[in-house]
Short mmCIF file of C-alpha atoms in Angstrom, two decimals:
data_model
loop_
_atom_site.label_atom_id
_atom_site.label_comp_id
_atom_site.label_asym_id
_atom_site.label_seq_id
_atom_site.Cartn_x
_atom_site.Cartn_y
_atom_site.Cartn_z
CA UNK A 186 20.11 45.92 -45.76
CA UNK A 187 17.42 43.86 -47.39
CA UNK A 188 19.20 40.09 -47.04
CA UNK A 189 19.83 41.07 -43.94
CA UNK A 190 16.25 41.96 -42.92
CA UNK A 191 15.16 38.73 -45.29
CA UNK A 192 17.76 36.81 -43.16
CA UNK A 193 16.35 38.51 -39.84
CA UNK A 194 12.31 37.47 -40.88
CA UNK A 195 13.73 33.61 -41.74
CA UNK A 196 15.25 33.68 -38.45
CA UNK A 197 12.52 34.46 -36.91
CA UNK A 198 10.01 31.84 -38.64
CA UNK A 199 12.52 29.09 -37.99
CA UNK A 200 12.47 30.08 -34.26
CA UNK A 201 8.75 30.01 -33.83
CA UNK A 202 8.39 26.77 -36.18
CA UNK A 203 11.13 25.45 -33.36
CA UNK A 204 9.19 26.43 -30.59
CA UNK A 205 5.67 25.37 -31.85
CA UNK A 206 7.48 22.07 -32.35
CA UNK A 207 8.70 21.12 -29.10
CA UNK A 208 5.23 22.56 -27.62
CA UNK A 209 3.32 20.20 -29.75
CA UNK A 210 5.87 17.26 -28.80
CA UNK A 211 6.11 18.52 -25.06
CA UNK A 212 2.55 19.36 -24.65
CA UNK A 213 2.85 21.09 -20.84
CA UNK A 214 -1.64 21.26 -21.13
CA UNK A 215 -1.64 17.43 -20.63
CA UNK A 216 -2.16 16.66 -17.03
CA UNK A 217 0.19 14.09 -15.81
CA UNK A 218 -1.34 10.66 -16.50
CA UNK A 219 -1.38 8.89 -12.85
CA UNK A 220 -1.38 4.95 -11.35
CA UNK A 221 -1.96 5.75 -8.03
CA UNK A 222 -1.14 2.62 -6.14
CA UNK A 223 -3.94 1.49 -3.91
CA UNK A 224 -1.68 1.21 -0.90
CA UNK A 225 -0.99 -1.28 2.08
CA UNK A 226 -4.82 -1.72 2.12
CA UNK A 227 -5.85 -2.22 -0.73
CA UNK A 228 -5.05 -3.95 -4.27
CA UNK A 229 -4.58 -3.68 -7.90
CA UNK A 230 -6.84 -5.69 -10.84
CA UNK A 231 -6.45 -5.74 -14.42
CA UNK A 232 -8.89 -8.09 -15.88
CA UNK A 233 -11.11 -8.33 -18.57
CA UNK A 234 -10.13 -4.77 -20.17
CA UNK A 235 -10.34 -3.38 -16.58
CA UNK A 236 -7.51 -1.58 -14.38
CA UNK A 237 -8.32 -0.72 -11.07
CA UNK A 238 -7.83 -0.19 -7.26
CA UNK A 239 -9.77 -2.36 -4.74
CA UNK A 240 -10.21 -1.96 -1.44
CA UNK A 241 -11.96 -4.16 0.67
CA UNK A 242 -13.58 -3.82 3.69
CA UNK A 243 -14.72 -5.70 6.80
CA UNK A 244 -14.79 -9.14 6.79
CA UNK A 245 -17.21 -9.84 9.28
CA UNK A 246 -21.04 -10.01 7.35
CA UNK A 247 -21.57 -8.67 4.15
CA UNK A 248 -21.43 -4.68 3.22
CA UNK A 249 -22.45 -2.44 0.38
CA UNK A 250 -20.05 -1.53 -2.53
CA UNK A 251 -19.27 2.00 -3.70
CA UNK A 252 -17.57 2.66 -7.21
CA UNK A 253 -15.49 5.75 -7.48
CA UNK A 254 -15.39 7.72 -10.88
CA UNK A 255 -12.02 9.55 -11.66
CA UNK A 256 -11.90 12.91 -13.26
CA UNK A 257 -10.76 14.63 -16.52
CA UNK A 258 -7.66 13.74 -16.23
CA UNK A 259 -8.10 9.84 -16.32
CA UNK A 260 -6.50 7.04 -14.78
CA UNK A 261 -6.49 6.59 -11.15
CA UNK A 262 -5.69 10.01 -9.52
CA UNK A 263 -3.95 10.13 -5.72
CA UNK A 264 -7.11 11.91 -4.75
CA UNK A 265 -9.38 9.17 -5.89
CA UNK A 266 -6.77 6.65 -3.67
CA UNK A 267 -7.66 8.46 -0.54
CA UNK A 268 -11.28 8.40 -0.87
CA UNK A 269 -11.42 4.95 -1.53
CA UNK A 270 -9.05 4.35 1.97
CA UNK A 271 -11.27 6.39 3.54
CA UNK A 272 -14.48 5.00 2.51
CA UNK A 273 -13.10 1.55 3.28
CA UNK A 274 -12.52 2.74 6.53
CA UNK A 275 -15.88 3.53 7.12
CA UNK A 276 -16.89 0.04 6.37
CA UNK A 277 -17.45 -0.05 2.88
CA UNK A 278 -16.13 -2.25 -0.14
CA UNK A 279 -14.54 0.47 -2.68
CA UNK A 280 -13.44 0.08 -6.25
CA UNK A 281 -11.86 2.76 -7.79
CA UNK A 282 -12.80 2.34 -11.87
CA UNK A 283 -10.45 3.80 -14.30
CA UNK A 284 -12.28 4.39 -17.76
CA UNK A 285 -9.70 6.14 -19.72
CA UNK A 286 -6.11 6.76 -20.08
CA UNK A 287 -5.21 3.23 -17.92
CA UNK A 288 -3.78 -0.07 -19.46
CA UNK A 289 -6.34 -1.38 -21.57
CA UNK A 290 -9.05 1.51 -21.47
CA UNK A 291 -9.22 3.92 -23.98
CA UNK A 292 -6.71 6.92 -24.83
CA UNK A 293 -9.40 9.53 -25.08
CA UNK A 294 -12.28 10.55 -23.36
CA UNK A 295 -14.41 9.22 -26.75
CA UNK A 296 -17.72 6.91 -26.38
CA UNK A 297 -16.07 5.34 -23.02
CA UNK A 298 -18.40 2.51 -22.46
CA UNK A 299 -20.69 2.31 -19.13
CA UNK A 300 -20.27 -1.20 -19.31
CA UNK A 301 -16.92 -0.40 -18.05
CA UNK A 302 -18.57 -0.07 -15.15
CA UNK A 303 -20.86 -2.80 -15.35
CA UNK A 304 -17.52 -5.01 -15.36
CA UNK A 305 -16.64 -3.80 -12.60
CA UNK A 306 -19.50 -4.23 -10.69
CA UNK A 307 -19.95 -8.25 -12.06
CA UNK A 308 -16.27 -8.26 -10.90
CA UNK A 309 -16.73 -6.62 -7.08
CA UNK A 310 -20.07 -8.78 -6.56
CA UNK A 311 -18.04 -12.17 -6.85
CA UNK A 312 -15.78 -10.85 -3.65
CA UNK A 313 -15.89 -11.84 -0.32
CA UNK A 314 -18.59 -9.94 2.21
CA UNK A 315 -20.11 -7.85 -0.91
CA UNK A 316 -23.35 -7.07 -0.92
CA UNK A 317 -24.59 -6.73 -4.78
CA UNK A 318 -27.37 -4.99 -3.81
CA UNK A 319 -26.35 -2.07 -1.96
CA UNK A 320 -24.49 -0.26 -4.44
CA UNK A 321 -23.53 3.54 -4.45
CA UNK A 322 -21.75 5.74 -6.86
CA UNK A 323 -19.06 8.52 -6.08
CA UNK A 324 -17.62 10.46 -8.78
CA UNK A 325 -16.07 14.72 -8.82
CA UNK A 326 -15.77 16.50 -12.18
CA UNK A 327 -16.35 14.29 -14.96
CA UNK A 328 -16.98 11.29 -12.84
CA UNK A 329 -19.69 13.68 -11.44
CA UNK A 330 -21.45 13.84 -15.14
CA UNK A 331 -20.29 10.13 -15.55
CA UNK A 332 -21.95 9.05 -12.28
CA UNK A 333 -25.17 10.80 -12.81
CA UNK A 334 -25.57 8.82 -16.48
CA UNK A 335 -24.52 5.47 -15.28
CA UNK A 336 -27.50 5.64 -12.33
CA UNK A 337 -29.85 7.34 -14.83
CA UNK A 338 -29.60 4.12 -16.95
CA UNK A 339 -28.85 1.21 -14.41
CA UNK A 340 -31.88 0.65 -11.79
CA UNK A 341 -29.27 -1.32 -9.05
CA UNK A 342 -27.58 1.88 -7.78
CA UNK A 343 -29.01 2.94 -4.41
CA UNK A 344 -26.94 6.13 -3.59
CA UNK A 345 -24.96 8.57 -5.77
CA UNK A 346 -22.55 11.43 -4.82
CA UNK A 347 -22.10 14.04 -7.29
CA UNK A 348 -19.45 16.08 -7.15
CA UNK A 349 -19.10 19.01 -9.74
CA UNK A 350 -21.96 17.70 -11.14
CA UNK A 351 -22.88 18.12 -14.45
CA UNK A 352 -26.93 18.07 -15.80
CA UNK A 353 -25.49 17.06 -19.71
CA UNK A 354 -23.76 14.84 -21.44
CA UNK A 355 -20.47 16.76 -22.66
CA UNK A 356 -18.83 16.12 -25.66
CA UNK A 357 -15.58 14.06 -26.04
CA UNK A 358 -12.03 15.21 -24.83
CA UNK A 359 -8.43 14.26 -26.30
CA UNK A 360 -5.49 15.53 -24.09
CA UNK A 361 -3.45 14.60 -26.69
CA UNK A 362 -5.33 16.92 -29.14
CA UNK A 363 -7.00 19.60 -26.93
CA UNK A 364 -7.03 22.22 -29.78
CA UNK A 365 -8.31 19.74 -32.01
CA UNK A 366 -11.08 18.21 -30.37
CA UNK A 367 -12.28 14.97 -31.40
CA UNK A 368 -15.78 15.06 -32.58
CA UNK A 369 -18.58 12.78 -30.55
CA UNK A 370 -19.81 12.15 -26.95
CA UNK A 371 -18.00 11.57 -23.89
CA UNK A 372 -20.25 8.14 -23.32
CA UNK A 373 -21.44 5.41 -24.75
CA UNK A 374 -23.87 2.83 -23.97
CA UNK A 375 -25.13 -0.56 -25.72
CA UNK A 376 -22.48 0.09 -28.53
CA UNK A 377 -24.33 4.12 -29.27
CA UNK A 378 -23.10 7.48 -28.32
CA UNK A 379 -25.01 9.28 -26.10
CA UNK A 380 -26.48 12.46 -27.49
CA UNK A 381 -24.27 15.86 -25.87
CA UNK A 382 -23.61 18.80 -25.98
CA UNK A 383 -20.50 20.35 -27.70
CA UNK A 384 -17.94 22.80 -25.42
CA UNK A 385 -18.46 26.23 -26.64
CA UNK A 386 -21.56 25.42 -28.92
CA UNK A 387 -22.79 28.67 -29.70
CA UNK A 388 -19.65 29.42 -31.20
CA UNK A 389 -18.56 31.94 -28.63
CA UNK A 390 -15.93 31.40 -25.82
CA UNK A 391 -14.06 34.01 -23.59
CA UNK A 392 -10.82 33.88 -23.58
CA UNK A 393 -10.67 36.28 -20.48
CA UNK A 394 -13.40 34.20 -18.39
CA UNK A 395 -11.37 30.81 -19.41
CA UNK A 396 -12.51 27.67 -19.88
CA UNK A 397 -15.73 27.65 -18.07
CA UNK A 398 -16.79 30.15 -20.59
CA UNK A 399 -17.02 27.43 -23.38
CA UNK A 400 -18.88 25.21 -20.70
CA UNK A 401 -21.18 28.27 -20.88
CA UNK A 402 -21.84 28.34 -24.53
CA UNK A 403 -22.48 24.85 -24.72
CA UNK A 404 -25.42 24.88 -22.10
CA UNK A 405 -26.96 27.93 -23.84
CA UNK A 406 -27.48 24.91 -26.91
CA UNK A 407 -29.57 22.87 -24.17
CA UNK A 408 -32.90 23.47 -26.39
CA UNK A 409 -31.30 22.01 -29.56
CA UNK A 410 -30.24 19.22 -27.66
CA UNK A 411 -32.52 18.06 -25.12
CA UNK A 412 -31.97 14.47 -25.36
CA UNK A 413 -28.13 15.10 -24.19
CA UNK A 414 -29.97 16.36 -21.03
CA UNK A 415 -29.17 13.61 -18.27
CA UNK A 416 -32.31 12.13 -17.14
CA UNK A 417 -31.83 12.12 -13.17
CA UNK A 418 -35.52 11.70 -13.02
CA UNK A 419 -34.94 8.33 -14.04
CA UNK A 420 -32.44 7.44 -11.30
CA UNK A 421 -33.96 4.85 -8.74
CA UNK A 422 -31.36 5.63 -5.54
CA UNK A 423 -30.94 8.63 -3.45
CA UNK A 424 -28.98 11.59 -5.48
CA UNK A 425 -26.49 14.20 -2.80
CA UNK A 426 -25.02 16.85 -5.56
CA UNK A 427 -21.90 18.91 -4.34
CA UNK A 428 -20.71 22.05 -5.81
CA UNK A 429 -18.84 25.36 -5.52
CA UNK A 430 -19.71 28.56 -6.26
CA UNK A 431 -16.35 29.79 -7.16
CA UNK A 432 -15.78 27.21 -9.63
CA UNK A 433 -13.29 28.04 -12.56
CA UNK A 434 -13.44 24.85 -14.68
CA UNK A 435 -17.51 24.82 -15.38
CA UNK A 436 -20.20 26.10 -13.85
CA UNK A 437 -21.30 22.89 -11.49
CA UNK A 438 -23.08 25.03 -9.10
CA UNK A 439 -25.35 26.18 -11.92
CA UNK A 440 -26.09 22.67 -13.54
CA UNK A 441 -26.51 21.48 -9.90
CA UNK A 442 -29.58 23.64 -9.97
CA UNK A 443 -30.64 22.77 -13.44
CA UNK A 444 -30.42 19.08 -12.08
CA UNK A 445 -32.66 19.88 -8.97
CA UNK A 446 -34.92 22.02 -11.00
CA UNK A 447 -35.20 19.06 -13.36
CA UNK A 448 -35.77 16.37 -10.50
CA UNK A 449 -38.93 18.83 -9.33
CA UNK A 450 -40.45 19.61 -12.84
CA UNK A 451 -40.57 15.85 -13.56
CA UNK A 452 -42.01 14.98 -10.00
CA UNK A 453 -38.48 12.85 -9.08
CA UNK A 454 -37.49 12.63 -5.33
CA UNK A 455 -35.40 16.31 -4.88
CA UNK A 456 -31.76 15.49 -4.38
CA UNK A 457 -29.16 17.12 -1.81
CA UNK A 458 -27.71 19.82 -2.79
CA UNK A 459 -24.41 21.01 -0.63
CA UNK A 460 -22.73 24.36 -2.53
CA UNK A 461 -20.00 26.33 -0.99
CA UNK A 462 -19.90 29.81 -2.23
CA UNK A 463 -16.50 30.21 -1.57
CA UNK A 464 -15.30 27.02 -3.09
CA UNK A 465 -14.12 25.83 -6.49
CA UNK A 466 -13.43 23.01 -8.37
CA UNK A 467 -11.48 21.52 -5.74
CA UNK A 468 -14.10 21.91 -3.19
CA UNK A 469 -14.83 18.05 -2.55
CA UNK A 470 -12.93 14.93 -1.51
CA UNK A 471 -10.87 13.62 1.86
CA UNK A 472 -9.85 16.94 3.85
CA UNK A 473 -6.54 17.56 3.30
CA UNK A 474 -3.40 18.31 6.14
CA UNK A 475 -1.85 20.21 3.61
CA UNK A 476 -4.41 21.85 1.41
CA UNK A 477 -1.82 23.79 -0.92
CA UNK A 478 -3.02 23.89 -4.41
CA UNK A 479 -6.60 23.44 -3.89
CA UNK A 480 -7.00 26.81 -5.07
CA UNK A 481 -6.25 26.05 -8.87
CA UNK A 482 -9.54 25.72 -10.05
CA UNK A 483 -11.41 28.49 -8.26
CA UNK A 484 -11.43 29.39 -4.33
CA UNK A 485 -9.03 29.68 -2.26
CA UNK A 486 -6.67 26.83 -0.32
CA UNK A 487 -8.43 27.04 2.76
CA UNK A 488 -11.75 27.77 1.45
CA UNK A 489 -12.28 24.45 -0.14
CA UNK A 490 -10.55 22.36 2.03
CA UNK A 491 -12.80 24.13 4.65
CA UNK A 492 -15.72 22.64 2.39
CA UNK A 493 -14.29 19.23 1.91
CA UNK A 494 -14.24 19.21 5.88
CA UNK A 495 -18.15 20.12 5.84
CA UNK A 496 -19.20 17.92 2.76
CA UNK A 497 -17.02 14.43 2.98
CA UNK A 498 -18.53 13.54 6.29
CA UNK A 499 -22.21 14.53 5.02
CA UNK A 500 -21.70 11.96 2.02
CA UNK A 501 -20.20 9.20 3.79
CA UNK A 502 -23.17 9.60 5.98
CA UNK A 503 -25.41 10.07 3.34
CA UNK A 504 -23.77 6.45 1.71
CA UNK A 505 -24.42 4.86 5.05
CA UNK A 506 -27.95 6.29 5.63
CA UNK A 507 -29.14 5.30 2.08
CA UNK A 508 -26.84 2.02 1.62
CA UNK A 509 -28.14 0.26 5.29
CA UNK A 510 -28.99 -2.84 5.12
CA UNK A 511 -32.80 -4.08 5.36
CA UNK A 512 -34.36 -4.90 8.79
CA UNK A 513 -34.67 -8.44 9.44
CA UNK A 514 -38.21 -9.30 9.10
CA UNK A 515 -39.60 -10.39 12.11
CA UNK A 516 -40.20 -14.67 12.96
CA UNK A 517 -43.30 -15.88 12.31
CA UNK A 518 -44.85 -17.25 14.98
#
């Protein structure tokens, strides 16, 4: 009875050591790395360390530029391909900037360089019909956060649509090693990290609540980090935050207000703040015909697609309004 209860127990550990195995080699919490393709319209460039999707617009005059900011999930996401279409669309020259997890960026979300960025801007302002100095910034989820630092610290960017936002800088993220998360910031800038704060900081997370329960615990560290607060006060352009409510990933609706409540304390120009309270994560971005799986991040299918169809036209009017070109001044007689 023993040897076979010793043989049952060995059985057992050799199972689980299997199955832990082909997790750890299969690794189903990586989200799919995606290339989008930029499409009939559009076109691919990889130069200089950069990998992106350009999509120019009119070619009559010259027109302002708009860089989009993926997500958590790197690369260049579908989603971020239709808002640069539809941007272009509206007249604009779009460049859709991967920063991580792309053909010569880096593998983890770890000290990604804003000069990434700045590449890509030096790259867009040698086009055809671009107007260098009417440039906006759209970014959802971590492009949100990412958008928010790059105009804090560049004094060029005129208009800047965040989406998700976040009022920190958030500490680094390795698909590859989610339960063992790399140590360090998300950004970097002149070579340094930027100061953050670390996901679930206080050194409490619900498992029940999820993941936006160790966003939680990290802003509750705010006052032993305050330089890791993003300095929006410092941003020249116009600022149009976007949130929802129902948001299961972090709470952007919350650091939207900590943003606006910043902008007021240090006497900044208040930005625009759209929330949905019945949306989530998914609650901004090109309207969808088919809205199914919207609803994976907080809110429901049609609830956010119901905000996407009140916020996208609001920003591309808001990019328009704050990106016009200057009035002539009048002859001299």
């Amino acid at each position: 009875m023993l040897r076979w209860l010793i043989r049952i127990v060995l059985g057992l550990i050799v199972f689980v050591a299997l199955c832990v195995g082909a997790l750890w080699v299969w690794k189903p919490w990586v989200p799919p790395l995606t290339l989008a393709e930029p499409g009939p319209t559009g076109q691919r460039v990889t130069e200089d360390g950069m990998f992106m999707n350009y999509f120019p617009g009119p070619k009559d005059g010259s027109h302002p530029l708009i860089l989009l900011f993926g997500g958590s999930e790197g690369g260049l996401a579908p989603g971020g391909q239709r808002m640069g279409v539809a941007l272009q669309e509206q007249g604009f020259h779009v460049l859709q900037v991967a920063y991580f997890r792309a053909p010569g960026t880096p593998r983890a979300l770890k000290n990604v360089p804003l000069e990434t960025f700045d590449r890509a801007k030096a790259w867009a302002a040698k086009q055809p019909g671009v107007d260098a100095t009417r440039i906006g910034i759209m970014g959802v989820s971590k492009g949100a956060e990412g958008v928010l630092i790059y105009a804090s610290r560049r004094p060029d960017v005129r208009a800047v649509v965040s989406a998700q936002p976040s009022s920190v800088v958030w500490s680094s993220l390795d698909w590859e090693y989610i339960f063992f998360p790399p140590d360090g910031s998300s950004w970097s800038d002149g070579g340094k990290p930027l100061p953050h704060v670390t996901f679930a900081g206080d050194g409490t997370y619900d498992y029940n609540a999820g993941i936006i329960s160790g966003y939680r615990s990290g802003l509750r560290t705010i006052d032993k980090h305050p330089d890791a607060v993003i300095r929006v006060e410092d941003i020249k352009g116009a600022v149009m935050l976007v949130c929802g409510e129902m948001d299961t990933l972090w709470p952007s609706c919350d650091m939207a207000r900590q943003i606006e409540a910043r902008a007021k304390e240090k006497g900044a120009a208040p930005p625009v703040l759209l929330s949905y309270e019945k949306a989530g994560h998914a609650g901004f971005g090109v309207p969808a015909k088919d809205p199914t799986g919207l609803s994976q991040l907080g809110g429901t299918d049609a609830d956010n697609n119901a905000a996407r169809e009140d916020a996208w036209p609001k920003a591309v009017e808001f990019l328009k309004a704050n990106l016009a070109a200057a009035e002539a001044a009048p002859p001299v007689p």
